[in-house]
Coordinates of C-alpha atoms and ligand atoms in Angstrom, one line a residue:
M906 CA 116.1 56.9 189.4
T907 CA 112.5 57.5 190.5
E908 CA 110.1 54.9 189.1
R909 CA 107.7 56.9 186.9
L910 CA 104.3 55.4 187.3
Y911 CA 102.8 57.6 184.6
Y912 CA 105.1 56.0 182.1
Q913 CA 102.8 52.9 182.1
D914 CA 99.5 54.5 183.2
C915 CA 98.8 58.1 182.5
Y916 CA 95.4 57.8 184.3
L917 CA 96.9 56.8 187.7
R918 CA 95.7 59.4 190.1
E919 CA 96.5 57.7 193.5
F920 CA 99.6 55.8 194.5
R921 CA 101.7 54.7 197.5
A922 CA 105.4 55.4 197.8
Q923 CA 108.2 55.8 200.2
V924 CA 110.3 58.9 200.8
V925 CA 113.9 57.8 200.0
E926 CA 115.7 61.2 200.4
T927 CA 114.9 64.8 201.3
A928 CA 116.7 68.2 201.1
D929 CA 115.9 71.7 202.3
A930 CA 114.8 70.4 205.7
G931 CA 112.3 67.9 204.3
R932 CA 110.6 70.3 201.8
R933 CA 112.4 68.8 198.8
V934 CA 111.2 65.2 198.5
Y935 CA 112.4 62.2 196.5
L936 CA 110.2 59.1 196.3
D937 CA 111.0 55.6 195.2
R938 CA 108.0 55.9 192.8
T939 CA 105.6 58.6 191.7
A940 CA 102.7 59.4 189.5
F941 CA 103.5 63.2 189.6
Y942 CA 104.6 64.4 186.2
P943 CA 107.5 66.8 186.3
T944 CA 107.8 69.9 184.1
S945 CA 109.5 68.6 180.9
G946 CA 109.1 68.4 177.1
G947 CA 106.9 71.5 177.0
Q948 CA 104.3 70.0 179.4
V949 CA 103.8 71.6 182.8
H950 CA 104.1 69.7 186.1
D951 CA 101.2 68.2 188.1
L952 CA 99.9 69.5 191.4
G953 CA 98.5 67.4 194.3
V954 CA 99.1 66.2 197.8
L955 CA 101.3 63.7 199.6
T956 CA 99.7 62.3 202.8
A957 CA 102.2 61.3 205.4
S958 CA 101.1 60.1 209.0
G959 CA 97.5 61.3 208.3
K960 CA 98.7 64.8 207.3
E961 CA 98.0 66.2 203.8
I962 CA 101.0 68.2 202.4
A963 CA 100.6 70.1 199.2
I964 CA 103.0 69.5 196.3
T965 CA 103.6 72.9 194.7
E966 CA 106.1 72.0 192.0
V967 CA 107.6 68.9 190.4
A968 CA 111.0 68.9 188.6
D969 CA 112.8 66.5 186.4
E970 CA 116.5 66.1 187.5
E971 CA 119.3 65.2 185.1
D972 CA 120.1 62.0 187.0
G973 CA 116.6 60.6 186.4
R974 CA 115.1 61.5 189.8
I975 CA 111.9 63.4 190.2
L976 CA 112.0 66.2 192.8
H977 CA 108.7 67.1 194.6
F978 CA 108.5 70.5 196.3
A979 CA 106.4 70.1 199.4
A980 CA 104.6 72.9 201.3
A981 CA 105.7 71.3 204.7
P982 CA 108.5 69.0 205.7
I983 CA 108.2 65.2 205.2
A984 CA 110.6 62.8 207.0
V985 CA 112.9 60.4 205.2
G986 CA 111.5 56.8 205.3
S987 CA 107.9 58.0 205.5
Q988 CA 105.3 55.9 203.7
V989 CA 103.2 58.4 201.8
H990 CA 100.0 58.3 199.8
G991 CA 100.1 60.5 196.7
S992 CA 97.1 62.1 195.0
I993 CA 97.4 64.2 192.0
D994 CA 95.1 67.0 190.9
A995 CA 92.9 65.1 188.3
A996 CA 91.4 68.1 186.6
R997 CA 94.8 69.7 186.0
R998 CA 96.2 66.5 184.7
R999 CA 93.3 65.9 182.3
D1000 CA 93.7 69.4 180.9
H1001 CA 97.5 68.8 180.4
V1002 CA 96.8 65.4 178.8
Q1003 CA 94.3 66.9 176.4
Q1004 CA 96.6 69.8 175.4
H1005 CA 99.7 67.6 175.1
T1006 CA 98.1 64.7 173.1
G1007 CA 96.3 67.3 171.0
Q1008 CA 99.8 68.6 170.1
H1009 CA 100.9 65.2 168.9
V1010 CA 97.8 65.1 166.6
L1011 CA 98.4 68.6 165.4
S1012 CA 102.1 68.2 164.7
A1013 CA 101.4 65.0 162.8
A1014 CA 98.7 66.7 160.7
F1015 CA 101.0 69.5 159.8
I1016 CA 103.6 66.9 158.6
Q1017 CA 101.1 64.9 156.7
L1018 CA 99.4 67.7 154.9
F1019 CA 102.2 70.2 154.3
N1020 CA 105.4 68.6 155.5
M1021 CA 105.9 71.2 158.2
P1022 CA 107.8 69.8 161.2
T1023 CA 107.2 71.0 164.7
V1024 CA 110.4 72.4 166.3
S1025 CA 109.1 73.3 169.7
F1026 CA 106.0 73.1 172.0
H1027 CA 104.9 75.4 174.8
M1028 CA 102.1 74.8 177.2
G1029 CA 100.7 78.1 178.7
E1030 CA 98.1 78.8 181.3
E1031 CA 95.4 79.6 178.7
S1032 CA 96.7 78.3 175.4
C1033 CA 99.5 76.3 173.9
T1034 CA 101.8 77.0 170.9
I1035 CA 103.9 75.0 168.5
D1036 CA 106.6 76.5 166.3
L1037 CA 106.7 75.1 162.8
E1038 CA 109.7 75.0 160.5
T1039 CA 108.2 76.7 157.5
S1040 CA 108.5 80.0 155.6
G1041 CA 104.8 80.6 155.8
L1042 CA 101.3 79.2 156.7
S1043 CA 98.1 80.4 155.1
S1044 CA 94.8 80.6 156.8
A1045 CA 93.4 78.0 154.4
Q1046 CA 96.3 75.6 155.2
A1047 CA 95.7 76.1 158.9
Q1048 CA 92.0 75.3 158.5
K1049 CA 92.8 72.1 156.6
V1050 CA 95.1 71.0 159.4
E1051 CA 92.5 71.9 162.0
L1052 CA 89.9 69.8 160.1
L1053 CA 92.1 66.7 159.8
A1054 CA 93.2 66.9 163.5
N1055 CA 89.5 67.1 164.5
E1056 CA 88.6 64.2 162.2
V1057 CA 91.3 62.1 164.0
I1058 CA 89.8 63.0 167.3
A1059 CA 86.3 62.1 166.1
E1060 CA 87.6 58.7 164.9
D1061 CA 88.6 58.0 168.5
R1062 CA 91.8 56.2 167.5
P1063 CA 93.5 54.2 170.3
V1064 CA 96.7 55.8 171.7
S1065 CA 99.1 53.2 173.0
I1066 CA 102.4 53.3 174.8
R1067 CA 105.3 50.8 174.1
F1068 CA 108.9 50.6 174.9
V1069 CA 111.4 49.6 172.1
P1070 CA 115.2 49.6 171.8
L1071 CA 116.7 52.6 170.1
E1072 CA 118.0 50.6 167.1
E1073 CA 114.5 49.1 166.5
A1074 CA 112.9 52.6 166.9
R1075 CA 115.2 54.0 164.2
K1076 CA 113.6 51.6 161.7
L1077 CA 110.0 52.6 162.6
G1078 CA 110.1 56.0 160.9
L1079 CA 109.2 58.0 164.0
R1080 CA 108.0 61.6 163.6
K1081 CA 110.6 62.6 166.3
L1082 CA 113.6 60.9 167.7
P1083 CA 115.1 62.4 171.0
P1084 CA 118.7 63.8 170.5
K1085 CA 120.3 61.6 173.2
Q1086 CA 118.8 58.5 174.6
T1087 CA 120.0 55.5 176.6
G1088 CA 117.9 52.4 177.1
D1089 CA 114.5 51.8 175.5
L1090 CA 112.5 54.5 173.9
R1091 CA 109.0 55.2 175.0
L1092 CA 106.8 55.4 171.9
I1093 CA 103.4 57.0 171.7
D1094 CA 101.4 55.4 169.0
I1095 CA 98.2 57.1 167.7
T1096 CA 96.8 54.2 165.6
N1097 CA 97.6 54.6 161.9
F1098 CA 98.3 58.3 162.3
D1099 CA 101.3 59.2 164.4
L1100 CA 104.3 57.4 166.0
T1101 CA 106.7 59.4 168.1
A1102 CA 109.0 59.1 171.1
C1103 CA 107.7 61.0 174.1
G1104 CA 108.0 60.9 177.9
G1105 CA 104.8 62.8 178.6
T1106 CA 101.2 61.9 179.6
H1107 CA 98.6 61.1 177.0
V1108 CA 95.0 60.1 176.5
R1109 CA 94.0 56.5 175.9
A1110 CA 92.1 57.3 172.7
T1111 CA 92.0 60.5 170.6
G1112 CA 88.3 61.1 171.4
Q1113 CA 89.4 62.1 174.9
I1114 CA 91.2 65.1 173.4
G1115 CA 87.7 66.5 172.7
S1116 CA 88.6 69.0 170.1
I1117 CA 91.4 71.2 168.7
L1118 CA 90.9 74.9 167.9
L1119 CA 93.6 76.8 166.1
R1120 CA 94.0 80.4 167.2
K1121 CA 96.7 83.0 166.4
I1122 CA 99.2 82.3 163.6
E1123 CA 102.3 84.5 163.6
K1124 CA 105.7 84.7 162.0
V1125 CA 108.6 84.1 164.3
K1126 CA 112.3 84.0 163.8
Q1127 CA 112.6 80.3 163.0
G1128 CA 109.3 79.9 161.2
V1129 CA 105.6 80.1 162.2
R1130 CA 104.0 80.0 165.6
V1131 CA 100.6 78.4 165.9
E1132 CA 98.5 79.0 169.0
F1133 CA 95.9 76.3 169.8
V1134 CA 93.6 75.1 172.6
C1135 CA 92.2 71.6 173.1
G1136 CA 89.4 69.9 175.0
L1137 CA 87.7 71.9 177.7
R1138 CA 90.0 74.8 176.9
A1139 CA 88.6 74.9 173.4
V1140 CA 85.0 75.0 174.9
N1141 CA 86.0 77.8 177.3
T1142 CA 87.7 79.8 174.6
A1143 CA 84.7 79.3 172.2
R1144 CA 82.4 80.4 175.0
R1145 CA 84.4 83.5 175.6
D1146 CA 84.7 84.4 171.9
Y1147 CA 80.9 84.0 171.6
T1148 CA 80.2 86.2 174.6
T1149 CA 82.5 88.9 173.3
L1150 CA 80.9 88.8 169.8
T1151 CA 77.4 88.8 171.3
E1152 CA 78.3 91.9 173.3
A1153 CA 79.7 93.6 170.2
A1154 CA 76.7 92.6 168.1
A1155 CA 74.3 94.0 170.8
L1156 CA 76.1 97.4 170.5
Y1157 CA 75.4 97.4 166.8
S1158 CA 72.0 95.8 167.2
S1159 CA 73.1 93.2 164.6
H1160 CA 73.8 89.5 164.2
I1161 CA 77.2 88.4 165.4
Y1162 CA 78.3 87.5 161.8
D1163 CA 77.5 91.0 160.7
V1164 CA 79.9 92.6 163.3
P1165 CA 82.9 93.0 161.0
E1166 CA 80.7 94.8 158.4
Q1167 CA 79.2 97.0 161.1
V1168 CA 82.7 97.8 162.4
R1169 CA 83.9 98.7 158.9
K1170 CA 80.9 100.9 158.4
S1171 CA 81.5 102.7 161.7
L1172 CA 85.1 103.2 160.9
A1173 CA 84.2 104.8 157.6
E1174 CA 81.6 107.0 159.2
A1175 CA 84.1 108.1 161.9
K1176 CA 86.6 108.9 159.3
A1177 CA 84.1 111.0 157.3
A1178 CA 83.0 112.8 160.5
G1179 CA 86.6 113.5 161.4
K1180 CA 87.1 115.2 158.0
T1181 CA 84.0 117.3 158.5
Q1182 CA 85.0 118.3 162.0
H1183 CA 88.4 119.3 160.8
K1184 CA 86.9 121.5 158.1
L1185 CA 84.5 123.2 160.6
L1186 CA 87.4 123.7 163.0
E1187 CA 89.3 125.5 160.2
E1188 CA 86.4 127.7 159.5
L1189 CA 86.0 128.6 163.2
A1190 CA 89.7 129.3 163.6
E1191 CA 89.5 131.7 160.6
L1192 CA 86.6 133.6 162.3
Y1193 CA 88.5 133.8 165.6
A1194 CA 91.7 134.9 163.9
E1195 CA 89.9 137.7 162.1
R1196 CA 88.2 138.9 165.3
L1197 CA 91.4 138.7 167.4
L1198 CA 93.4 140.6 164.8
A1199 CA 90.8 143.3 164.6
Q1200 CA 90.8 143.7 168.4
A1201 CA 94.6 143.6 168.9
A1202 CA 96.1 147.0 169.7
G1203 CA 99.7 148.4 169.7
S1204 CA 102.6 148.0 167.4
P1205 CA 103.6 145.2 167.1
Q1206 CA 100.1 143.9 167.8
I1207 CA 100.1 141.5 170.7
I1208 CA 97.3 139.0 171.0
T1209 CA 96.8 137.3 174.4
Q1210 CA 93.9 134.8 174.6
F1211 CA 93.1 131.9 176.8
F1212 CA 91.1 129.0 175.4
P1213 CA 90.2 126.6 178.3
D1214 CA 87.8 124.5 176.2
R1215 CA 89.8 124.1 173.0
D1216 CA 92.3 121.4 172.2
A1217 CA 95.9 121.8 170.9
L1218 CA 94.8 121.2 167.3
F1219 CA 92.5 124.2 167.3
I1220 CA 95.1 126.5 169.0
K1221 CA 97.7 125.4 166.4
L1222 CA 95.4 126.2 163.5
L1223 CA 94.5 129.6 165.0
A1224 CA 98.2 130.5 165.7
Q1225 CA 99.1 129.6 162.1
L1226 CA 96.3 131.8 160.7
V1227 CA 97.3 134.7 162.8
I1228 CA 101.0 134.4 161.9
V1229 CA 100.1 134.3 158.2
G1230 CA 99.0 137.9 158.8
N1231 CA 102.5 138.7 160.0
F1232 CA 101.4 139.2 163.6
Q1233 CA 103.0 137.9 166.7
I1234 CA 101.2 135.7 169.2
G1235 CA 101.3 136.3 172.9
A1236 CA 101.2 133.4 175.2
Ligands
ZN486 ZN1 103.8 63.3 174.2

């Protein structure tokens, strides 16, 4: 078993360790202890470097093995027995911690307000999602949850880690109990708001989550999927939304909040213009048909005409009008 330093301290960025085993010619590395978080529980792995004999080697992936060991994928070989200095990518970890703890707050808010349990969590490159066990979620409900989650963030409630035996944990009314567990459970306690078992990395107080912004809500097979962003991702997303809206508003020379009304107006105008255009096209086709029929010689009359600038709709209209007069069309 690898000693997981992040279990006690999610803010540990630098550590010392020893290489206890390797595979793949030294590129798969097992340490006696590590602060690197492996991909698990919906949270993505850390990146960083291991420095061995003065040489920095990038860690490109970290995996959680079933036997409790953590596997580090190294960009260059590292020898067994080496003393290494580990350093994890702090910005990436902070982002993951914000998204992941934000998910705890959000899941608890969905339970408290509407009794909708979270059945799964996914952390993506740009946004995260949770799947809720529910038959539906209205936009008004989502906004209430978003508000409560952000109030909990604004209250800056302490988030603590503690280890308790399974039997004791059962009595504590946890939001989520892991399906199989041996030994003590690691509980994440958001003061007076949420208590759950989790092996991930979390903030020290909810204020560090920064903010939670709910995004797309969609029906999925087992319930409802809610997309969200936390912390700096929320800032980046809001910035991108605002830039997009500003660009759209400039096209209409309007305020950003008037964009939907302007779009509705434009769509209605385009629809009306389409109708007028179709009527004019019909009239033009009638004129062409009359002229072509008058010019066509022979029996049966054969019309051969090439329209390089007209679209298929016009040709179809024209053909129909000519056929109505029981004439054949030539290609
Ligand atoms: Zn967690």
